[in-house]
Amino acid sequence: MTSGVVRAMAADGRDRRRWLTRYGQWAVVTGASDGIGRAVAERLAARGQNLVLVARRQPVLDALGAELVERYGIEVRVMPADLADEAAVATVVDATKALDVGLLVAAAGFGTSGALMDAPLDRELNMLDVNCRAVLGLSHGFGRRFAGQGHGGIVLFGSLVGFQGVPRAANYAATKAYVQTLGEALHLELSPQGVDVLVAAPGPVDSGFAARADMRLGPALKPDTVAAATLNALGRRATVWPGPLSKLLIGSMAPLPRWARVRMMARIMGGITKHQHGGAKDDLKKPA
């Protein structure tokens, strides 16, 4: 073994120890069954962090947990839960009190698309519960714990759509605007208590999200790209736009006034959802 390899291994060991000292022996990851949540869980396991995996589908969680235990030698606890249920959120917080949890990754969420007035209201309210109410409950519960122990981290997932109104994804974009503003504020509120808060705002991601939201995406980020950039940014900034595609999109939109970004997003969503009932309505495409 060369001296360079030895130094690299030693540095990696120091990085892992620093991570676990800052963010605890355990991390809670919601939405861990697929997509970004699963990619984050895999990367945390590679850092030697034990995991509490939360999602609705227990068989998928069980299989993932067994794989991570075998590959990385960590401990895993599986918590099947529907985070639209307020009681389930409280259970996640309460059931982990005996563990040295120092990191919350709130990756659970889903989207919808199409004209809001045509959407079933119960589905849109369910999205509010998962994307906003559950995120608030988890951030409040774990944020208090981390502040009390003087260290920890919270990772929330917004989106590029959360920086302006988005016709044909109106409620989804609004939920991500909520997450963005919540995270920005908590970043400053909790920093004096030693708690790092980060919002990741990716562009389109190649996961199960688009199929559930009935969108047909073009170029998209890989979940692992988002996971890697997000974890690398924790403790360094309040918001990260992970991956080259996210940076390109936010860079092209940022100079525009808000009304223009709304119109641009109307055209983009019109293309993504054009298979739905003939696509976006003409009045969304007319200039203001």
XYZ file of C-alpha atoms in Angstrom:
288
model
C 0.000 0.000 0.000
C 1.487 3.342 -1.069
C 1.859 6.324 1.271
C -0.661 8.249 -0.879
C -3.330 5.587 -0.376
C -2.646 5.527 3.367
C -3.020 9.304 3.583
C -6.252 9.183 1.586
C -7.679 6.483 3.877
C -6.686 8.464 6.964
C -8.308 11.612 5.573
C -11.476 9.683 4.778
C -11.551 8.351 8.326
C -11.178 11.858 9.746
C -13.985 13.131 7.517
C -16.288 10.369 8.729
C -15.501 11.091 12.372
C -16.144 14.800 11.885
C -19.458 14.028 10.153
C -20.637 11.720 12.942
C -19.536 14.169 15.623
C -21.495 16.958 13.926
C -24.536 14.987 12.775
C -24.784 12.099 15.220
C -24.558 8.342 14.936
C -28.070 8.163 13.446
C -29.902 9.968 10.644
C -33.634 9.960 9.917
C -34.421 9.885 6.187
C -38.006 10.232 4.994
C -39.009 9.266 1.485
C -36.234 6.670 1.666
C -37.868 4.041 -0.538
C -36.810 5.589 -3.860
C -35.528 8.659 -5.676
C -33.536 11.281 -3.822
C -34.347 9.862 -0.393
C -32.914 6.479 -1.284
C -29.801 8.057 -2.828
C -29.230 10.136 0.318
C -29.649 7.059 2.522
C -27.025 5.175 0.497
C -24.537 8.022 0.767
C -25.079 8.422 4.518
C -24.597 4.686 4.985
C -21.292 4.963 3.096
C -20.250 7.572 5.672
C -20.920 5.088 8.454
C -24.110 6.708 9.753
C -26.864 4.461 11.095
C -30.265 5.070 9.529
C -33.934 5.306 10.378
C -35.679 4.797 7.039
C -39.195 6.215 6.725
C -41.612 5.675 3.827
C -44.979 4.077 3.144
C -43.835 0.796 1.590
C -42.410 -1.529 4.238
C -41.248 -4.302 1.855
C -39.152 -1.810 -0.100
C -37.703 -0.355 3.108
C -36.911 -3.812 4.464
C -35.030 -4.727 1.281
C -33.105 -1.451 1.250
C -32.255 -1.750 4.937
C -30.914 -5.272 4.505
C -28.804 -4.165 1.543
C -27.266 -1.235 3.432
C -26.541 -3.337 6.522
C -24.762 -5.944 4.432
C -22.818 -3.457 2.324
C -21.762 -0.920 4.952
C -22.117 -2.689 8.306
C -24.380 -0.017 9.764
C -27.547 -0.362 11.825
C -30.909 0.313 10.190
C -34.371 0.733 11.622
C -37.382 0.747 9.327
C -40.466 2.848 10.062
C -43.323 2.435 7.563
C -45.444 5.577 7.803
C -47.766 7.757 5.769
C -46.599 11.257 6.638
C -49.907 12.749 5.556
C -51.062 11.496 8.973
C -50.136 13.930 11.748
C -49.912 11.068 14.230
C -47.334 9.320 12.029
C -45.104 12.401 12.111
C -45.257 12.495 15.899
C -44.459 8.777 16.013
C -41.290 9.263 13.965
C -40.106 11.981 16.351
C -41.035 10.112 19.539
C -39.834 6.663 18.493
C -36.298 7.918 17.839
C -35.717 9.706 21.161
C -33.484 6.941 22.496
C -31.162 7.154 19.475
C -28.272 9.553 18.927
C -30.038 11.245 16.001
C -28.244 14.300 14.683
C -29.563 14.587 11.139
C -33.015 14.847 9.593
C -33.349 14.498 5.817
C -36.970 15.282 4.915
C -37.085 13.922 1.366
C -40.677 12.633 1.363
C -43.035 14.504 -0.936
C -44.998 14.314 -4.144
C -46.375 16.574 -6.838
C -49.408 17.030 -9.026
C -49.931 18.767 -12.341
C -52.721 20.173 -14.449
C -55.180 22.991 -13.937
C -55.855 23.361 -10.214
C -59.597 23.904 -10.694
C -59.805 20.499 -12.393
C -57.971 18.680 -9.608
C -59.632 16.739 -6.761
C -59.350 18.922 -3.670
C -58.650 15.992 -1.354
C -55.546 15.083 -3.378
C -54.237 18.650 -3.207
C -54.858 18.812 0.555
C -53.061 15.497 0.965
C -50.073 17.013 -0.834
C -50.123 19.954 1.561
C -50.043 17.527 4.488
C -47.040 15.604 3.131
C -45.045 18.452 1.592
C -45.694 21.125 4.235
C -47.365 19.948 7.425
C -45.142 16.892 7.834
C -42.012 18.925 7.050
C -43.001 21.469 9.684
C -43.733 18.799 12.281
C -40.467 16.965 11.682
C -38.417 20.187 11.570
C -39.983 21.364 14.816
C -39.539 18.058 16.635
C -35.990 17.313 15.558
C -34.955 20.973 15.470
C -35.764 21.288 19.185
C -33.808 18.128 19.932
C -30.780 19.224 17.936
C -30.797 22.705 19.462
C -30.905 21.158 22.918
C -27.897 18.966 22.225
C -25.983 21.791 20.547
C -25.392 20.159 17.165
C -27.216 18.592 14.250
C -28.502 19.175 10.744
C -31.798 19.458 8.883
C -32.047 18.974 5.122
C -35.268 20.038 3.392
C -36.144 19.643 -0.273
C -37.601 22.552 -2.165
C -37.494 22.904 -5.933
C -36.723 25.397 -8.662
C -40.489 25.743 -9.049
C -40.672 27.194 -5.536
C -39.291 30.610 -6.545
C -42.346 31.786 -8.497
C -45.907 30.764 -9.293
C -46.171 27.828 -11.697
C -49.385 27.462 -13.722
C -50.408 23.810 -14.117
C -48.457 22.951 -10.959
C -49.862 25.771 -8.824
C -50.300 23.969 -5.529
C -47.137 21.878 -5.836
C -45.031 24.976 -6.505
C -46.688 26.701 -3.553
C -45.739 23.823 -1.249
C -42.128 24.128 -2.367
C -42.196 27.890 -1.808
C -43.268 27.130 1.759
C -40.369 24.710 2.248
C -37.896 27.214 0.792
C -38.936 30.079 3.061
C -39.171 27.816 6.102
C -35.664 26.503 5.551
C -34.156 29.926 4.917
C -35.541 31.195 8.214
C -34.552 28.118 10.213
C -31.036 28.370 8.792
C -30.585 31.618 10.741
C -32.750 30.732 13.741
C -30.935 27.486 14.536
C -27.381 28.405 13.539
C -26.561 29.936 16.965
C -27.559 26.600 18.553
C -25.101 24.711 16.362
C -27.713 23.306 13.974
C -27.142 23.457 10.207
C -30.235 23.853 7.999
C -30.108 23.469 4.231
C -32.724 23.621 1.487
C -31.921 21.751 -1.720
C -33.736 23.198 -4.740
C -33.136 20.846 -7.667
C -34.474 21.079 -11.165
C -36.164 18.059 -12.807
C -35.046 14.740 -11.314
C -35.173 11.333 -12.983
C -37.170 9.454 -10.333
C -40.695 8.197 -9.727
C -41.857 11.751 -9.078
C -42.759 12.641 -12.663
C -44.885 9.535 -13.212
C -46.902 10.189 -10.055
C -47.293 13.865 -10.970
C -48.301 12.947 -14.564
C -45.470 14.958 -16.102
C -43.253 13.987 -19.027
C -39.823 15.425 -18.387
C -36.987 16.142 -20.779
C -33.410 16.351 -19.457
C -33.313 15.458 -15.765
C -30.868 15.059 -12.905
C -29.962 11.688 -11.439
C -31.002 11.261 -7.780
C -27.424 10.482 -6.734
C -26.206 13.746 -8.270
C -28.728 15.621 -6.133
C -27.843 13.603 -3.023
C -24.094 14.132 -3.368
C -24.306 17.888 -3.974
C -26.815 18.322 -1.158
C -24.794 16.524 1.507
C -21.632 18.338 0.419
C -23.405 21.684 0.867
C -24.737 20.975 4.373
C -23.165 23.351 6.869
C -21.859 25.649 4.129
C -24.913 27.534 2.875
C -28.672 27.966 3.256
C -29.731 26.858 -0.243
C -28.106 24.639 -2.839
C -29.070 24.164 -6.487
C -27.633 20.682 -6.974
C -26.164 19.612 -10.275
C -25.258 21.488 -13.458
C -28.830 21.406 -14.795
C -30.230 23.083 -11.668
C -27.572 25.791 -11.830
C -28.232 26.377 -15.528
C -31.974 26.715 -15.002
C -31.786 28.991 -11.963
C -29.131 31.078 -13.699
C -31.330 31.604 -16.735
C -34.388 32.524 -14.690
C -32.898 34.587 -11.852
C -32.397 37.829 -13.864
C -36.050 37.865 -14.954
C -38.756 39.745 -13.036
C -41.134 37.481 -11.155
C -44.026 37.960 -13.604
C -41.772 36.847 -16.453
C -40.667 33.754 -14.559
C -44.317 32.842 -14.009
C -44.973 33.160 -17.751
C -41.867 31.145 -18.568
C -42.939 28.395 -16.189
C -46.396 28.401 -17.803
C -44.804 27.614 -21.157
C -42.527 24.945 -19.670
C -45.376 23.253 -17.824
C -47.499 23.461 -20.953
C -44.903 21.301 -22.704
C -44.459 18.888 -19.803
C -48.234 18.325 -19.508
C -49.333 18.685 -23.137
C -50.494 15.046 -23.117
C -53.200 16.042 -20.600
C -56.430 17.081 -22.307
C -54.725 18.859 -25.167
C -52.044 20.637 -23.104
C -51.939 24.065 -21.504
C -54.640 26.615 -22.193
C -53.917 29.376 -24.658
C -54.500 32.145 -22.134
C -51.476 30.972 -20.124
C -49.270 31.692 -23.121
C -50.422 35.234 -23.884
C -48.115 38.068 -22.812
C -49.046 39.947 -19.647
